[in-house]
PDB file of C-alpha atoms in Angstrom:
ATOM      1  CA  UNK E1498      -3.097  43.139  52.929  1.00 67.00           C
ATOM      2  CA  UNK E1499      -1.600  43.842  49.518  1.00 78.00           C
ATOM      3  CA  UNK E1500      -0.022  47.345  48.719  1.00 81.00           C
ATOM      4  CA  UNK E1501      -2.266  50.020  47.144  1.00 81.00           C
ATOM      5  CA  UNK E1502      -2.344  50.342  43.425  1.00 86.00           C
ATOM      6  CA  UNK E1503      -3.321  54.528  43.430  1.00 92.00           C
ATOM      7  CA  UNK E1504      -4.415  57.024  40.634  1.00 91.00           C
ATOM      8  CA  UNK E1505      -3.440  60.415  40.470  1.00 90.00           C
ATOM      9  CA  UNK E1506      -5.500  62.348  43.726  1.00 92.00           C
ATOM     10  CA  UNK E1507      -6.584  58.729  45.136  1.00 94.00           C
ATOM     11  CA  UNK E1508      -5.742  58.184  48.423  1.00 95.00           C
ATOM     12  CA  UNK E1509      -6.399  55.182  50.860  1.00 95.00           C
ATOM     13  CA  UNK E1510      -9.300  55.900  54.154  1.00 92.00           C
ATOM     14  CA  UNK E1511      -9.466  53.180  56.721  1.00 91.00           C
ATOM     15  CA  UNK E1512     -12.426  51.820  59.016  1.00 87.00           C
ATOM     16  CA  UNK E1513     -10.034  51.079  62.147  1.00 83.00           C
ATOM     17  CA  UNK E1514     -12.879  48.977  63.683  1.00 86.00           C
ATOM     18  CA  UNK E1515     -12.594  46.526  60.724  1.00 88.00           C
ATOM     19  CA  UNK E1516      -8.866  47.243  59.581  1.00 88.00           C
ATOM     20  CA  UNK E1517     -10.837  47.813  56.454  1.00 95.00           C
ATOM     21  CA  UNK E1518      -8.851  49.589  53.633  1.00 95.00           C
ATOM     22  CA  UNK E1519     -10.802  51.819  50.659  1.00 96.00           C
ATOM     23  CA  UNK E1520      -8.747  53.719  47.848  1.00 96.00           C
ATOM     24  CA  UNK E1521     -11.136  57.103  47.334  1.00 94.00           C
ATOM     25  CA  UNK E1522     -10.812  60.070  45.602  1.00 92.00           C
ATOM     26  CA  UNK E1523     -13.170  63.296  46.400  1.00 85.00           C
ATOM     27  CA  UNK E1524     -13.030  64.680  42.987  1.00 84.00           C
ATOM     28  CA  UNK E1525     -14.639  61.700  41.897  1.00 82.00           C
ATOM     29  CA  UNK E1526     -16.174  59.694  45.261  1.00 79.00           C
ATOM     30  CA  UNK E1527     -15.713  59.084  48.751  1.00 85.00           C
ATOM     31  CA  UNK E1528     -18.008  57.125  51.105  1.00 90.00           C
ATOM     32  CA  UNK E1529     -19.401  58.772  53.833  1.00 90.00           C
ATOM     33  CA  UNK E1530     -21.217  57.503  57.360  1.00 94.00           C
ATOM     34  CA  UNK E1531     -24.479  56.810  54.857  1.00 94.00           C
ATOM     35  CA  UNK E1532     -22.279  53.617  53.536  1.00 95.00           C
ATOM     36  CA  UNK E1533     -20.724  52.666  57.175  1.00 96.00           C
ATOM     37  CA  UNK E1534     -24.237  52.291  58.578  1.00 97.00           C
ATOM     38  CA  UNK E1535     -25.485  50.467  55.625  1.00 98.00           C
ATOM     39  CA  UNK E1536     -23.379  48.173  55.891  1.00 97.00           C
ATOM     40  CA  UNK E1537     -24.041  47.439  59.829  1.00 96.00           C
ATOM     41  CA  UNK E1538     -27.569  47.657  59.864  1.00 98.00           C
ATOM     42  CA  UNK E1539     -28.882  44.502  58.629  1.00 97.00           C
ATOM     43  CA  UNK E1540     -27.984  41.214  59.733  1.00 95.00           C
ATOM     44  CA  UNK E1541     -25.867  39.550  57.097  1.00 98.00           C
ATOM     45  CA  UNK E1542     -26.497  35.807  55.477  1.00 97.00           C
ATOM     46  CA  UNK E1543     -23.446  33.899  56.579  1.00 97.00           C
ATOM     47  CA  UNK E1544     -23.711  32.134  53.212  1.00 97.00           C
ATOM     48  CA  UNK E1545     -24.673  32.807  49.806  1.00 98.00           C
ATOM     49  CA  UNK E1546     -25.203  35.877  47.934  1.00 98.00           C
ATOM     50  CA  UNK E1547     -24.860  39.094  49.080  1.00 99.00           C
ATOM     51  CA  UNK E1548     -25.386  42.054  45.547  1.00 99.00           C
ATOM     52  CA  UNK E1549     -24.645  45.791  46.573  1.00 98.00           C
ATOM     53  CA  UNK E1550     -26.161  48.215  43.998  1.00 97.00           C
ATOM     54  CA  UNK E1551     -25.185  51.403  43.081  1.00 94.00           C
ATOM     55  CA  UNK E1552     -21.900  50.620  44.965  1.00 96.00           C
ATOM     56  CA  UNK E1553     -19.734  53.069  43.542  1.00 93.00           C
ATOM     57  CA  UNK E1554     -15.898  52.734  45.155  1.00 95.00           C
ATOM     58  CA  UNK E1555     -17.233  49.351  46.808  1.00 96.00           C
ATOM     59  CA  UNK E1556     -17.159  50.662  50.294  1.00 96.00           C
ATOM     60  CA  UNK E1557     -20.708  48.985  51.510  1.00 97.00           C
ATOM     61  CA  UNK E1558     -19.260  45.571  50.404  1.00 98.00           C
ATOM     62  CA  UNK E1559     -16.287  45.918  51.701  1.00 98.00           C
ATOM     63  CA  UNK E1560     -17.110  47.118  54.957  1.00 96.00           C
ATOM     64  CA  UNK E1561     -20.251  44.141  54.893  1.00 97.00           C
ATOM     65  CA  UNK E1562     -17.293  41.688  54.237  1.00 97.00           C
ATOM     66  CA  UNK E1563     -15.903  41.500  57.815  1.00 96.00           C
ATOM     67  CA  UNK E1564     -19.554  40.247  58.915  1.00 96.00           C
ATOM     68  CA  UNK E1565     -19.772  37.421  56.184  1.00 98.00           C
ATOM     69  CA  UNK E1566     -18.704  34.883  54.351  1.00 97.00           C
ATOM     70  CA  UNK E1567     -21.449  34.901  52.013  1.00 98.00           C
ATOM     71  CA  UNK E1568     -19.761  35.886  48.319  1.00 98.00           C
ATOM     72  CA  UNK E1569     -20.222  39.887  47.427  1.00 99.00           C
ATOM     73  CA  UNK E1570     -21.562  40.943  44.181  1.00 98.00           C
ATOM     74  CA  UNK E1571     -21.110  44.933  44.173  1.00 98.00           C
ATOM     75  CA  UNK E1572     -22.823  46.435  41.047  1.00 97.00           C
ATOM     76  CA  UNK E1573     -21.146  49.872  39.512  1.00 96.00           C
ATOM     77  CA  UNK E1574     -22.311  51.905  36.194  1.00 94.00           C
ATOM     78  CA  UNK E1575     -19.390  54.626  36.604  1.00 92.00           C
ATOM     79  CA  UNK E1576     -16.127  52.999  34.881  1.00 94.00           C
ATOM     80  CA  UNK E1577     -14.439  55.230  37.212  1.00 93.00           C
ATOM     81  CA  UNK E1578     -16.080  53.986  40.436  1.00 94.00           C
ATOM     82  CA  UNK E1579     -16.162  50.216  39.678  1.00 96.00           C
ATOM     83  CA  UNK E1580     -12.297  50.530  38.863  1.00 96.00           C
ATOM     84  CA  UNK E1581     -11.492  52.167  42.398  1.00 96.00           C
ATOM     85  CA  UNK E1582     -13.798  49.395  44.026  1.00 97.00           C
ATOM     86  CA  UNK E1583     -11.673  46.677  41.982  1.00 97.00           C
ATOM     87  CA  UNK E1584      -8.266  48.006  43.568  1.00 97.00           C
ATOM     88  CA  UNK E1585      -9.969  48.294  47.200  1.00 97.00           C
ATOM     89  CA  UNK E1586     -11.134  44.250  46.497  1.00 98.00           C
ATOM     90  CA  UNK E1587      -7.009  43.338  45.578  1.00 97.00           C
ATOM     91  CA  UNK E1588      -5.931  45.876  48.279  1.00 96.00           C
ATOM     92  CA  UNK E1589      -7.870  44.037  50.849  1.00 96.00           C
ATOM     93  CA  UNK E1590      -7.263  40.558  49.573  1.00 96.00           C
ATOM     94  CA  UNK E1591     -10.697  39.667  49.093  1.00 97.00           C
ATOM     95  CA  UNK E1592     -10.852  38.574  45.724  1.00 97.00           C
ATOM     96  CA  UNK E1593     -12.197  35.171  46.253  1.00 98.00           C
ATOM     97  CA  UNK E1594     -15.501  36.606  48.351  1.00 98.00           C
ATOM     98  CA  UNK E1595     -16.399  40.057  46.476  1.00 98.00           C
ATOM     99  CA  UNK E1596     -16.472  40.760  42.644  1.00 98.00           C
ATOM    100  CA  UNK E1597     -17.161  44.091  40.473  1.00 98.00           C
ATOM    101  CA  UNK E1598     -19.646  44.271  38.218  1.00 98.00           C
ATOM    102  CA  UNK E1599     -19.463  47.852  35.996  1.00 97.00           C
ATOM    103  CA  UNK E1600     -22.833  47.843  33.982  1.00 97.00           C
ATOM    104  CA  UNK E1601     -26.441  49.569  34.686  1.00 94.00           C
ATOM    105  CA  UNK E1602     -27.941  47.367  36.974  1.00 93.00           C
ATOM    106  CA  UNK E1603     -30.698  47.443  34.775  1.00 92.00           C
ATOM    107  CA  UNK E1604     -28.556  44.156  33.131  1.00 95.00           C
ATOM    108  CA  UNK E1605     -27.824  42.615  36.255  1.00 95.00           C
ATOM    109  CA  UNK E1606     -30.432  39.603  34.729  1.00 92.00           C
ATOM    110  CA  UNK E1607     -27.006  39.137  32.636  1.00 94.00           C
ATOM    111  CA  UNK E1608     -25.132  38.125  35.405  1.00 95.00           C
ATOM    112  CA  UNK E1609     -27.395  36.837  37.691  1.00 95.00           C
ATOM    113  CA  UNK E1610     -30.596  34.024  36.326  1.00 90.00           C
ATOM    114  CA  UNK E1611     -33.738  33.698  38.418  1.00 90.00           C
ATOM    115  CA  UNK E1612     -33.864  34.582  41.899  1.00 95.00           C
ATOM    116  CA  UNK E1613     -30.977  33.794  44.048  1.00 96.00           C
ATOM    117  CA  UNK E1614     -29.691  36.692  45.646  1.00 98.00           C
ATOM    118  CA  UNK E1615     -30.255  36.292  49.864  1.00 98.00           C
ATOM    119  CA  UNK E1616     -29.605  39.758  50.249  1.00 99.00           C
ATOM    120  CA  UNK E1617     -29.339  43.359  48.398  1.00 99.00           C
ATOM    121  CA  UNK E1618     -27.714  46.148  49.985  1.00 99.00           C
ATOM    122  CA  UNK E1619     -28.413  49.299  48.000  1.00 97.00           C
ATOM    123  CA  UNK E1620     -27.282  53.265  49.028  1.00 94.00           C
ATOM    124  CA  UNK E1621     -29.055  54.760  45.961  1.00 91.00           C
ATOM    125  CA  UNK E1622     -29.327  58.004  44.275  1.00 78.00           C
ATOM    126  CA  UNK E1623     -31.018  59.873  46.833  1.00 74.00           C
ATOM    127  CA  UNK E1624     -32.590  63.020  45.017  1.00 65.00           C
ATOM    128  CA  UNK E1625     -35.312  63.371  41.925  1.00 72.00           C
ATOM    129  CA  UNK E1626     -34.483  64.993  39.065  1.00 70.00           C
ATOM    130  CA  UNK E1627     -36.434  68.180  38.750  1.00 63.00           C
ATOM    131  CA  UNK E1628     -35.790  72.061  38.198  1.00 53.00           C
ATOM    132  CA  UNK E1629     -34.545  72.645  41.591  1.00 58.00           C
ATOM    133  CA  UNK E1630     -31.522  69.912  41.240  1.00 55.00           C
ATOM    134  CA  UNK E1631     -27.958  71.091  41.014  1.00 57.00           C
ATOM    135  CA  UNK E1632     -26.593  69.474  38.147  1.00 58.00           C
ATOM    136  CA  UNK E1633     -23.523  71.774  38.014  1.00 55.00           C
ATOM    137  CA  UNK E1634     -21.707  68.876  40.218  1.00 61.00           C
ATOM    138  CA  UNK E1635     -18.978  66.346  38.443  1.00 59.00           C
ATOM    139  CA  UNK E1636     -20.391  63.631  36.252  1.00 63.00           C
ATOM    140  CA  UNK E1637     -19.627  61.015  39.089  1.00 60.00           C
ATOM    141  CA  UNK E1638     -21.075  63.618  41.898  1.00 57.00           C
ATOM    142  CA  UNK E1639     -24.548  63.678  39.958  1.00 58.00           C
ATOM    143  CA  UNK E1640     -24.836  60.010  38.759  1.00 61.00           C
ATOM    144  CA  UNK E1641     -24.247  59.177  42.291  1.00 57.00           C
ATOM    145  CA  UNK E1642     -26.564  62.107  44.118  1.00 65.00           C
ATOM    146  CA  UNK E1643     -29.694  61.925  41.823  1.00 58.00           C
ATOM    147  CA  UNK E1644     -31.603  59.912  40.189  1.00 58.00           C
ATOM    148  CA  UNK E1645     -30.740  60.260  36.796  1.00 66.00           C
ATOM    149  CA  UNK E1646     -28.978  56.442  35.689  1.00 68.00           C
ATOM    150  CA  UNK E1647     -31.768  54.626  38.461  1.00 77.00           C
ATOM    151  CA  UNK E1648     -34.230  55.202  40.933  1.00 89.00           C
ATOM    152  CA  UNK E1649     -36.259  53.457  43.211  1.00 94.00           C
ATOM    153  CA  UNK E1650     -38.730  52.104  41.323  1.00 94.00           C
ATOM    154  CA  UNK E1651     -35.964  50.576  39.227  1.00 94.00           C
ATOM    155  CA  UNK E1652     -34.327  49.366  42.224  1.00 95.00           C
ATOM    156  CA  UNK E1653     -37.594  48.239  43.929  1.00 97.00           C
ATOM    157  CA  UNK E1654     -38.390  46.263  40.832  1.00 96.00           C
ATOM    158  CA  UNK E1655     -34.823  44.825  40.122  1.00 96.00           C
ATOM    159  CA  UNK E1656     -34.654  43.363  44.026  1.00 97.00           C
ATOM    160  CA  UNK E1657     -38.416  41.743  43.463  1.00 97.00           C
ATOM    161  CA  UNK E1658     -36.938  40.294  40.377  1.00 96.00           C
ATOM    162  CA  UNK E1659     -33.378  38.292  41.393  1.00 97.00           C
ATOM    163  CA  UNK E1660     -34.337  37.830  45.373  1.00 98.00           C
ATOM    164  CA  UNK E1661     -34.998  34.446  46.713  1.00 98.00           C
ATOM    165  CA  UNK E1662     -38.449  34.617  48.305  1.00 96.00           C
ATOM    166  CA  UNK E1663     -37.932  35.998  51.610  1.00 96.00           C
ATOM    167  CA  UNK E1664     -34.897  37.613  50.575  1.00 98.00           C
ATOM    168  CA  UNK E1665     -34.103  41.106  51.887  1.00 98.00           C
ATOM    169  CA  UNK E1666     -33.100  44.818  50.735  1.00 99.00           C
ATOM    170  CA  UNK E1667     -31.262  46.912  53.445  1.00 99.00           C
ATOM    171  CA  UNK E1668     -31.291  50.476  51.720  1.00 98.00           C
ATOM    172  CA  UNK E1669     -30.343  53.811  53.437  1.00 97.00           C
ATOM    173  CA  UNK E1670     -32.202  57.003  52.293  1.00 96.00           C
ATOM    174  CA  UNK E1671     -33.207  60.556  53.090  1.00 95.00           C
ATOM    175  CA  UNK E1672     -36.423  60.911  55.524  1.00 96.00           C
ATOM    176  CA  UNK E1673     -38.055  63.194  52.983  1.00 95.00           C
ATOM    177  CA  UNK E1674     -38.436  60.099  50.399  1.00 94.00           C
ATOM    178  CA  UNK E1675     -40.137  57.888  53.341  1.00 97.00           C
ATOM    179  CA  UNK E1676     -43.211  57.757  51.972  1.00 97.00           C
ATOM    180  CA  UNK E1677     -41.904  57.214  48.532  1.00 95.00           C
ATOM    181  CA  UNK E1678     -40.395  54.257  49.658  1.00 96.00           C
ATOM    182  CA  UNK E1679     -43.115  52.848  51.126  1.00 97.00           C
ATOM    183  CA  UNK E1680     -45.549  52.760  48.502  1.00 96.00           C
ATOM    184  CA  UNK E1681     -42.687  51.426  45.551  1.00 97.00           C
ATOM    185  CA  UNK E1682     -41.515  48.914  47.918  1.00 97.00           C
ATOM    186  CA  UNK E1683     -45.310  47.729  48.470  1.00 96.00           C
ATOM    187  CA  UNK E1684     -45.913  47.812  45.029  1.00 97.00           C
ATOM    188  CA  UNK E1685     -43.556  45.453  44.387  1.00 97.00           C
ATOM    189  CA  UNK E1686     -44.688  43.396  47.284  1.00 97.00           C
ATOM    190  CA  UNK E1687     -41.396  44.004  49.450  1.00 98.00           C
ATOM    191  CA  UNK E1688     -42.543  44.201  52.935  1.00 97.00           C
ATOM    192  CA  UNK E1689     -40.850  46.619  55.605  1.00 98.00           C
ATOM    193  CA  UNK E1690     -39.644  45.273  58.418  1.00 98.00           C
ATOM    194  CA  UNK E1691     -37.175  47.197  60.384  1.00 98.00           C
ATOM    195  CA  UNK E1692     -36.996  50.757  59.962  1.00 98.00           C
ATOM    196  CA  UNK E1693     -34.264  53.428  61.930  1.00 99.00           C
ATOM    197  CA  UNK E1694     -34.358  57.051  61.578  1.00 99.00           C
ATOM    198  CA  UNK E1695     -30.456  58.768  62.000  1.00 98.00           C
ATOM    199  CA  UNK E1696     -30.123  61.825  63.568  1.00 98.00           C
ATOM    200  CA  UNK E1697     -26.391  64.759  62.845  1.00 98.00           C
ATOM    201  CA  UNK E1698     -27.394  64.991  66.712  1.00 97.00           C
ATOM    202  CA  UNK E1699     -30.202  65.637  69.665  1.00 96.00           C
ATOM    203  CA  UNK E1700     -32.538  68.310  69.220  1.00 96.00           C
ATOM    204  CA  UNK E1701     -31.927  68.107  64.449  1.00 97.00           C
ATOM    205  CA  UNK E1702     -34.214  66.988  62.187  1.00 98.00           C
ATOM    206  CA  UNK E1703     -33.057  63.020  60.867  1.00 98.00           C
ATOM    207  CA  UNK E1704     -31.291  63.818  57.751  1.00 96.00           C
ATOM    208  CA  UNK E1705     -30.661  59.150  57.062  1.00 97.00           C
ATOM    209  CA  UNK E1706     -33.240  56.754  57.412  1.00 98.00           C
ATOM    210  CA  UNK E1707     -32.331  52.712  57.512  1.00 99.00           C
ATOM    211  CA  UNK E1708     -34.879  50.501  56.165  1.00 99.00           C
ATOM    212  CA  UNK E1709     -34.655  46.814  55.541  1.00 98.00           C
ATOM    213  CA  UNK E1710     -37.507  45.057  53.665  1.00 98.00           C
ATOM    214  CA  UNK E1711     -38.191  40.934  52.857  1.00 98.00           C
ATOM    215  CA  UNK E1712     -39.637  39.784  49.353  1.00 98.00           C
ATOM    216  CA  UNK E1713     -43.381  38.793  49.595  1.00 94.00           C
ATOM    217  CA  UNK E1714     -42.926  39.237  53.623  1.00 89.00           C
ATOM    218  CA  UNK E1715     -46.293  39.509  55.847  1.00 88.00           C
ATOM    219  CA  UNK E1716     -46.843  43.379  56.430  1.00 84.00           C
ATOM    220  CA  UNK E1717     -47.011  42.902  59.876  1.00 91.00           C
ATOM    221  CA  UNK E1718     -44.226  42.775  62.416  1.00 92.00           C
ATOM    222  CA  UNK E1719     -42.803  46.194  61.170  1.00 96.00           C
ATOM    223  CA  UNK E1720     -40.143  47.839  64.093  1.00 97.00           C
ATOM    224  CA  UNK E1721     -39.239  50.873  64.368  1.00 98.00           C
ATOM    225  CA  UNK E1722     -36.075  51.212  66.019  1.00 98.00           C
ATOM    226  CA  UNK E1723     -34.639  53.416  68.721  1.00 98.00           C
ATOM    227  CA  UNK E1724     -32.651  56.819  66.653  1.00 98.00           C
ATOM    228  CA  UNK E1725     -29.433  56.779  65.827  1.00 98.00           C
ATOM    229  CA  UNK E1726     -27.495  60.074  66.384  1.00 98.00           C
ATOM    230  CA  UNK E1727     -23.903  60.575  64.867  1.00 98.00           C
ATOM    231  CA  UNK E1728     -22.618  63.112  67.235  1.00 98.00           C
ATOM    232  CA  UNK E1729     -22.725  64.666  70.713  1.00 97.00           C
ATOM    233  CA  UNK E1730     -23.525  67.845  71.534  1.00 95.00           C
ATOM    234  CA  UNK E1731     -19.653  69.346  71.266  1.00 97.00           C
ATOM    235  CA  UNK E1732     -19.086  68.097  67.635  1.00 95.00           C
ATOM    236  CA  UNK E1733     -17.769  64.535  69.204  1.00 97.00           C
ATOM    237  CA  UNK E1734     -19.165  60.848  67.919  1.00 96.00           C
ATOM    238  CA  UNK E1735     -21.565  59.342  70.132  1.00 97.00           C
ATOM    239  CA  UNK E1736     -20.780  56.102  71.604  1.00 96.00           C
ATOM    240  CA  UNK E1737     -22.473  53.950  69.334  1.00 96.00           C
ATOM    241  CA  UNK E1738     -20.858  55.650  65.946  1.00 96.00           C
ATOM    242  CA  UNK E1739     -17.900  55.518  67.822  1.00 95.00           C
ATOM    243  CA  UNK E1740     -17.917  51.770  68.260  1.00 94.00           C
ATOM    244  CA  UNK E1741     -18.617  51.661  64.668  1.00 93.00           C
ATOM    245  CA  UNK E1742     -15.829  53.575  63.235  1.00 91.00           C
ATOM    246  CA  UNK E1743     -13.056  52.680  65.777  1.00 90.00           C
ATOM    247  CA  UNK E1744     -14.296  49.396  67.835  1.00 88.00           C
ATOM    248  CA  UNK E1745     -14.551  49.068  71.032  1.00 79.00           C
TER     249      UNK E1745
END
């Protein structure tokens, strides 16, 4: 572990259950449970190539790192963002598995030729743009919150593109945009496979939904698993987010 190179009102937030260090800053972005269980959902390629769009301060691949050795690709537009995930790389001493990319992933065809990616793991811009948005939050708040720089049909279309065939995209999302997801992903033949709704706790509404599709996969075979929920009923973490943060 190499000391932590900080910015003015960074500080450094560790996964215990991975010994996982990320340098964040909440004027400008911190991860939150959406990027922990993105990162443990799927199961990982042990090999090959793993690309995390819209990764802003790299916490999805870093956290994904501890369950591979496939080689990281993590995909930031913000300058700001990609720079913090750069630091978190060298702070970790993972340089030789996971690399920044800061560019629209629109151009990710720059970086990456044909279709070789095993794996995307994407935690995208989760609301439309339309009269009710709040777009009084920071610049790096809104790029990251709505869909403004990408959306899913960019994304949808991107993963058909540089995924080998039977390739996957693990993506977490809001429950209101389920259907939405459906239909892009099938329109650019990405088949569903494993879906898991996440719950604040028993007896709320899901407020995360975990979906992991395969490139020009069968439709059938589609599992819906068992919810998740984050917390007990007096505020604490449930056993299995427990496990997740801290270990066992």
């Amino acid at each position: 572990m190499n000391e932590a190179k900080l910015k003015d009102g960074e500080r450094v937030n560790q996964l215990f259950s991975t010994d996982v260090k990320i340098i964040q800053n909440s004027e400008v972005f911190s991860y939150s449970v959406d990027s922990v269980l993105l990162s443990r959902f799927p199961k990982l390629p042990q090999r090959g190539l793993i690309v995390d769009l819209c990764a802003g301060n790299g916490a999805v691949g870093l956290f994904a790192s501890t369950r591979t050795k496939a080689q990281i690709l993590a995909v930031e537009i913000q300058e700001r963002l990609a720079d913090m995930a750069e630091r978190s790389i060298e702070l970790n001493d993972l340089t030789q598995q996971m690399q920044v990319i800061q560019d629209d992933l629109k151009n990710l065809g720059r970086y990456i030729t044909g279709s070789k990616v095993d794996m995307i793991l994407c935690n995208p811009p989760y609301f439309k743009v339309d009269k009710k948005s709040n777009l009084n939050e920071s610049q790096h708040y809104l790029l990251a919150r709505h869909e403004i720089s990408t959306n899913l049909e960019e994304i949808c279309k991107i993963a058909q593109r540089v995924l080998k065939s039977n390739g996957r995209l693990a993506m977490v999302h809001r429950p209101e945009r389920f259907l939405d997801i459906l239909d892009t992903m099938q329109a650019h033949n990405l088949a569903p496979k494993r879906i898991q709704f996440v719950y604040p706790k028993l007896g709320k509404e899901a407020n995360m939904l975990l979906i992991e599709a395969i490139k020009d996969g069968s439709r059938d075979g589609l599992k819906i698993l068992p919810p998740l929920f984050i917390h007990n009923q007096d505020g604490s973490y449930t056993p299995e987010i427990h496990e997740i943060y801290y270990g066992k």
